[in-house]
Backbone as JSON, one array per atom type, in Angstrom:
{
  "sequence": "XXXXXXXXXXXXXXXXXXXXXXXXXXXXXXXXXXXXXXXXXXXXXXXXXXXXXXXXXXXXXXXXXXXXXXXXXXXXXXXXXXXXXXXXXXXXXXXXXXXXXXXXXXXXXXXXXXXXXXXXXXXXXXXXXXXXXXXX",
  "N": [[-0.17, -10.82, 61.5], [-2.25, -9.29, 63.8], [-5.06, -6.96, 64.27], [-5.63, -4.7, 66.89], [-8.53, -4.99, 69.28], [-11.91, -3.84, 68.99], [-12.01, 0.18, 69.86], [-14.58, 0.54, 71.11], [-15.31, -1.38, 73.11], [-16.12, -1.54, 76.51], [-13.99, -1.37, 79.69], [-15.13, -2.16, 82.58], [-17.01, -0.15, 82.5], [-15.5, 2.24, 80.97], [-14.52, 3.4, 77.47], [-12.36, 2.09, 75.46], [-10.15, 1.65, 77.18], [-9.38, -1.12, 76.82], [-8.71, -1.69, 74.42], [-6.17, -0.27, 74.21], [-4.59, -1.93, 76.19], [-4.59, -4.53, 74.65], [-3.51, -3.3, 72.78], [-0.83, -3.01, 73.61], [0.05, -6.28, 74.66], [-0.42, -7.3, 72.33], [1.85, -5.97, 70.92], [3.86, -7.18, 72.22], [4.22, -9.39, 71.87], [4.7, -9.41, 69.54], [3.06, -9.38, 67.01], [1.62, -7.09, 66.65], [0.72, -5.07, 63.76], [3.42, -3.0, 62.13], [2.22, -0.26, 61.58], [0.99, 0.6, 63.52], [2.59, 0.64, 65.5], [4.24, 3.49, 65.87], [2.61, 5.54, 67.21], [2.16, 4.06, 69.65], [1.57, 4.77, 72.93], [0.56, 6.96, 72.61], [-1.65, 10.06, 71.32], [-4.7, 8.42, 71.37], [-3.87, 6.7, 73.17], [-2.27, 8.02, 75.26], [-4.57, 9.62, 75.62], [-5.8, 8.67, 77.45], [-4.32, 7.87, 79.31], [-3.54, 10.64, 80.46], [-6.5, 10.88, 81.31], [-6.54, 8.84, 83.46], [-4.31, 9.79, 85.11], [-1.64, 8.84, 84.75], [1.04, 6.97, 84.09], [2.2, 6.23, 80.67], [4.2, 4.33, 80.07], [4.37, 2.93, 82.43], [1.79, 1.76, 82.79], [1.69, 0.08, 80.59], [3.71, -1.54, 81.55], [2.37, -2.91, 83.89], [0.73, -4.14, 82.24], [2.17, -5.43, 80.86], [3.34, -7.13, 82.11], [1.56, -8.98, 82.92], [-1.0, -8.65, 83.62], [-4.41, -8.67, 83.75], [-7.28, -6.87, 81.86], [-8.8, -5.95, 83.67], [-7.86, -5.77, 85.9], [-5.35, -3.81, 85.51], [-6.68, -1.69, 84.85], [-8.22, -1.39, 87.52], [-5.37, -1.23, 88.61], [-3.91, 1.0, 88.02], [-6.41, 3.34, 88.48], [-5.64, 3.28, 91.64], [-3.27, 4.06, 91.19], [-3.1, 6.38, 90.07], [-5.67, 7.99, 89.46], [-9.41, 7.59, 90.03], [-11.59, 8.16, 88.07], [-14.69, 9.72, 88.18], [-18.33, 8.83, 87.8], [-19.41, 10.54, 86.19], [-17.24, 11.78, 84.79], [-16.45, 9.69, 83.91], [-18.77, 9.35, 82.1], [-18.34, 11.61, 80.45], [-16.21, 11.81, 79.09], [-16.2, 9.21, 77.94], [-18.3, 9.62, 76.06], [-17.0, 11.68, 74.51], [-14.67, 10.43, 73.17], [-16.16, 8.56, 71.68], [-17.23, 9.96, 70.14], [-15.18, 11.6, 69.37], [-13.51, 13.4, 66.5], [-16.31, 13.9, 64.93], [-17.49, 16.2, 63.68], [-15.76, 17.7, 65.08], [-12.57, 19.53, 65.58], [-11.03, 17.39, 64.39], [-12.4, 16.46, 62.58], [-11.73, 17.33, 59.94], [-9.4, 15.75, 59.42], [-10.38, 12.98, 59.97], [-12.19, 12.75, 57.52], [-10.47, 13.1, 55.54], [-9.22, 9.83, 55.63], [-11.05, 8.8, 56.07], [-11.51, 8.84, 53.13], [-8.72, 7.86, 51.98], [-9.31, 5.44, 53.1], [-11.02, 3.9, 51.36], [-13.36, 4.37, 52.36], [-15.87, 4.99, 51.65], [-18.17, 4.36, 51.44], [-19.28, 3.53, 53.86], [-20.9, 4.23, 57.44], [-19.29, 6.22, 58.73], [-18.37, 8.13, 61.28], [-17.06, 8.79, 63.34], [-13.97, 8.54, 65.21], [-13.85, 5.99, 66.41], [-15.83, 4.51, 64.51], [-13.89, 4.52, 61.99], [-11.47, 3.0, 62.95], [-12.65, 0.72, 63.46], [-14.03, -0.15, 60.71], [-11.78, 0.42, 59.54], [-10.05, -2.06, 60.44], [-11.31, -4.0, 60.0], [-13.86, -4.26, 61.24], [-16.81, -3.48, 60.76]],
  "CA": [[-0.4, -9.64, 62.31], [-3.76, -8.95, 64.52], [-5.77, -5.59, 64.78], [-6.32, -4.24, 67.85], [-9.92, -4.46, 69.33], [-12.59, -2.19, 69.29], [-11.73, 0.51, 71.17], [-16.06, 0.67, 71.7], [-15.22, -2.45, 74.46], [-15.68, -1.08, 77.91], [-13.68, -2.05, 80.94], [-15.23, -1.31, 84.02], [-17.26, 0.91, 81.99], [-14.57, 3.05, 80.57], [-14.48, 2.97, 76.51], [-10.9, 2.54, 74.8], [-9.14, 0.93, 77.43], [-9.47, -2.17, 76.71], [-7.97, -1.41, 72.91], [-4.99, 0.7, 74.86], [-4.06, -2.72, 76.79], [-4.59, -4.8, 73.48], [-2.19, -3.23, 71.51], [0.83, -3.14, 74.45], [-0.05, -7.39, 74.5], [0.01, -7.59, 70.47], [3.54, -5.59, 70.63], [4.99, -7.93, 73.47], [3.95, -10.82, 71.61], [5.07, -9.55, 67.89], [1.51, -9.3, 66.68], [1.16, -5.92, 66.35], [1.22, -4.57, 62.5], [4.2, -2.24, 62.26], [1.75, 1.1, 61.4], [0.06, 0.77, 65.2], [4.07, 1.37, 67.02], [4.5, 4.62, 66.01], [1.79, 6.02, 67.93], [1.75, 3.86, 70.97], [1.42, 5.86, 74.46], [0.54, 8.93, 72.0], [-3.01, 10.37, 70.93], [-5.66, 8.36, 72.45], [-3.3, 5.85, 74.73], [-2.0, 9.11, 75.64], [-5.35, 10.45, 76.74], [-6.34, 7.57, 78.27], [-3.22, 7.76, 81.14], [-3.88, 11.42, 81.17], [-8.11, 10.66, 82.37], [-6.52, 8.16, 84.64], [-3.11, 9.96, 85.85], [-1.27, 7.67, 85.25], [2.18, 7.14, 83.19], [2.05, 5.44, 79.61], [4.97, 3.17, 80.62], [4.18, 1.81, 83.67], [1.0, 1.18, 82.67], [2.2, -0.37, 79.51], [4.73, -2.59, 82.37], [1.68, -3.6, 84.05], [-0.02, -4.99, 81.03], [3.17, -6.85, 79.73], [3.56, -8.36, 83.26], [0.25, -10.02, 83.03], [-2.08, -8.1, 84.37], [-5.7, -8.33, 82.67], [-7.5, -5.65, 81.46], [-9.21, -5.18, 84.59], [-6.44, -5.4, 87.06], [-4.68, -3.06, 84.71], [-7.39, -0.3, 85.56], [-7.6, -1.42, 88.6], [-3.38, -0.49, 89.13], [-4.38, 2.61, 87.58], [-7.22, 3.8, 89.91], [-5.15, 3.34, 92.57], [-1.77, 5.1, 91.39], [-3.23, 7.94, 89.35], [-7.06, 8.67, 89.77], [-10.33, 7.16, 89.6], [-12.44, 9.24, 87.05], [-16.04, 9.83, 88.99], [-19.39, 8.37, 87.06], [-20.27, 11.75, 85.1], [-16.29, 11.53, 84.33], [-16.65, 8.11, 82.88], [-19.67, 9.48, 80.96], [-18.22, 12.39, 79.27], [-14.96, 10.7, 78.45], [-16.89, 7.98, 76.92], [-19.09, 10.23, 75.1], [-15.85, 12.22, 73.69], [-14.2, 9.74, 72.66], [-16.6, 8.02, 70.52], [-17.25, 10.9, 69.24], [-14.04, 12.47, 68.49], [-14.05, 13.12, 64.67], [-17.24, 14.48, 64.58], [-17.8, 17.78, 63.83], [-14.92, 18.83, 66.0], [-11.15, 20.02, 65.03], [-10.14, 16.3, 63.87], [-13.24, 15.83, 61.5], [-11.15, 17.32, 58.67], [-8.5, 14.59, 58.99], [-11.43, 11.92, 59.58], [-12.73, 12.36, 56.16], [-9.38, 12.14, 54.73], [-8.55, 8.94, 56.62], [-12.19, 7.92, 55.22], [-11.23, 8.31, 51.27], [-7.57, 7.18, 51.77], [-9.75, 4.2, 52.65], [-12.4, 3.59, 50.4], [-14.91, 3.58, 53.11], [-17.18, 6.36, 51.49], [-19.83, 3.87, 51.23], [-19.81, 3.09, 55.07], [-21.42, 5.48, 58.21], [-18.18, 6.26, 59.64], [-18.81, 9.32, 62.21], [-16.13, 8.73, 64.33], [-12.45, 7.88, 64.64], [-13.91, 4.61, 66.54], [-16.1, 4.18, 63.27], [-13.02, 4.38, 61.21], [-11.0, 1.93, 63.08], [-13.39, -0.66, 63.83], [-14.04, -0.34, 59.1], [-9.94, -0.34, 58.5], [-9.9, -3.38, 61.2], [-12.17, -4.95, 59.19], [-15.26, -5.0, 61.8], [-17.59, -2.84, 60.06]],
  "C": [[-1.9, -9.5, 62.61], [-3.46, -7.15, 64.69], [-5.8, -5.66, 66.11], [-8.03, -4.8, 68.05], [-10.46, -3.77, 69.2], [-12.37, -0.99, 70.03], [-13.28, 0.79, 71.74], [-15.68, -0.22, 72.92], [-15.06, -1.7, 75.43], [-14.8, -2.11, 79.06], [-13.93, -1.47, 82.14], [-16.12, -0.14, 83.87], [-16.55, 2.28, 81.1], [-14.11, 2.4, 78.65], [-12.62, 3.24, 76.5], [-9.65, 1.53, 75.81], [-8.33, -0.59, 77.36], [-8.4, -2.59, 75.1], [-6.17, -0.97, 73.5], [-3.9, -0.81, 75.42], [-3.6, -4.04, 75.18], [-3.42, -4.91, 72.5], [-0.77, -3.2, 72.5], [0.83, -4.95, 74.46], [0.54, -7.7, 72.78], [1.71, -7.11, 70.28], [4.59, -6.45, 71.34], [5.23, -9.16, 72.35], [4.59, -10.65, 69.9], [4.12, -9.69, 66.9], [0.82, -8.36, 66.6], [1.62, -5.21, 64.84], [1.83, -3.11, 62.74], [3.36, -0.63, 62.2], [0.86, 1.18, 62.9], [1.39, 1.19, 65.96], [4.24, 2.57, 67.17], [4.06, 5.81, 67.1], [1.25, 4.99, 69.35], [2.29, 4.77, 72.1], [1.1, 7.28, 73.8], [-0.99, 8.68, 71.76], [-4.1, 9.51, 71.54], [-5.16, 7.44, 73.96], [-3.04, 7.08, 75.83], [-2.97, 10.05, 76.74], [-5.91, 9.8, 77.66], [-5.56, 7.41, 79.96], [-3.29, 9.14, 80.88], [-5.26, 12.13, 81.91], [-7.28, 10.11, 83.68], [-4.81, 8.62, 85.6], [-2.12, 9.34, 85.91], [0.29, 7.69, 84.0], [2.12, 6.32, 81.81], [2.67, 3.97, 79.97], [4.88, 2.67, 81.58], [2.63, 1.43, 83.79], [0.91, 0.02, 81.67], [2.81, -1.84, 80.23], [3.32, -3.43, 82.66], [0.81, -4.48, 83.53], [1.25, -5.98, 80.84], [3.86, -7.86, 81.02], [2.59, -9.58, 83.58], [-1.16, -9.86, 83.71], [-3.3, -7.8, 82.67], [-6.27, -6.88, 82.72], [-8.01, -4.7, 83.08], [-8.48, -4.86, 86.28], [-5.77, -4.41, 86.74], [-5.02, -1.75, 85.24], [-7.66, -0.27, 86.99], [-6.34, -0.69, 89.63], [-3.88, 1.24, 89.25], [-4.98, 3.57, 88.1], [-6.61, 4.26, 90.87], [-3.78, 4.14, 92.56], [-2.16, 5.9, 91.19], [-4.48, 8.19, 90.49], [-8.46, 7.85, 89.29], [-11.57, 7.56, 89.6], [-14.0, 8.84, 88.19], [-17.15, 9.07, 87.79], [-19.05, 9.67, 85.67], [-18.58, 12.09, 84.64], [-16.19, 10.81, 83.34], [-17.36, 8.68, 81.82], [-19.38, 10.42, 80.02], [-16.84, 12.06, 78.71], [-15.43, 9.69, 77.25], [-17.18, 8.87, 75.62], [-18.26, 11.01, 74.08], [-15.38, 11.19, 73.24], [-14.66, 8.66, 71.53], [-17.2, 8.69, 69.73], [-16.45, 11.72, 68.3], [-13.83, 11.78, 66.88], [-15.43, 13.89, 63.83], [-17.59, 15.3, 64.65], [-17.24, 18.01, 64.66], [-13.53, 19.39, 64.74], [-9.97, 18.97, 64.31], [-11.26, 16.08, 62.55], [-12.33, 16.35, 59.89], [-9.93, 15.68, 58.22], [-9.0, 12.98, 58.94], [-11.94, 11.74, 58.2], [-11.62, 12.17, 54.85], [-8.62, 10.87, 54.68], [-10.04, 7.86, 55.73], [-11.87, 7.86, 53.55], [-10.21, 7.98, 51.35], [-8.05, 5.38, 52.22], [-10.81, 3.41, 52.21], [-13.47, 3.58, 51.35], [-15.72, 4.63, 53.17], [-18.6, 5.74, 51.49], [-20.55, 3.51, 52.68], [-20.26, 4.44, 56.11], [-19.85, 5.6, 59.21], [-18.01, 8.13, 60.02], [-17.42, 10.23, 62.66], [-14.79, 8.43, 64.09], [-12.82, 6.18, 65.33], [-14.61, 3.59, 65.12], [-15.09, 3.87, 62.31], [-12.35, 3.0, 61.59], [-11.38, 0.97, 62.93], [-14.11, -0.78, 61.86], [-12.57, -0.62, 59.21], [-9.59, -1.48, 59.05], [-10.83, -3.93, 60.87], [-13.66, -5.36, 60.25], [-16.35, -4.72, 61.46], [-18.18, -3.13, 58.74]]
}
């Protein structure tokens, strides 16, 4: 079983999506560890097709038809919506932030001692992932 990517990787400039496409590939293919299914098209895939308008599952189709990451957003653009610059930038900026000192940081620091990683700088929920996916 493979991790996901970072979701830090931009596509097109846009953090996360690149992770979002990632894990619908790893599930096609049987390469996705069973604790990542539960929550696909939910919580950040989730917010990711509601920046870009767009439906979980037929974005999900377009990935498992063979469309790369950037054709993917591409589709996306063009069915839903395609987020403006200062869009992009506070999207980004939320999202690698969420965790921090908002309304999730309580469940961030329990997410950090359920996995030993008190000794690392983990801010974020991208901090977290990119320690329990071993990149940190």
């Amino acid at each position: 079983m493979k991790h996901p990517i970072s979701p830090s990787i931009e596509t097109q400039g846009l953090v996360y999506f690149a992770r979002l496409c990632d894990k619908v590939r790893l599930k096609e293919d049987g390469g996705l560890a069973e604790d990542y299914h539960a929550n696909l098209g939910g919580g950040m895939d989730l917010w990711t097709c509601q920046l870009l308008q767009v439906e979980y599952p037929d974005l999900a189709a377009e990935v498992r038809n063979g469309a790369s990451d950037v054709e993917a957003l591409e589709w996306a653009f063009k069915t839903g919506k395609r987020p403006s610059e200062l869009e992009i930038a506070w999207w980004n900026s939320y999202m690698r932030n969420f965790g921090h000192r908002d309304h999730f940081a309580d469940k961030l620091a329990i997410r950090v001692v359920e996995g030993g990683f008190q000794d690392k700088a983990i801010y974020s929920f991208f901090d977290y992932f990119d320690a329990d996916e071993e990149r940190l």
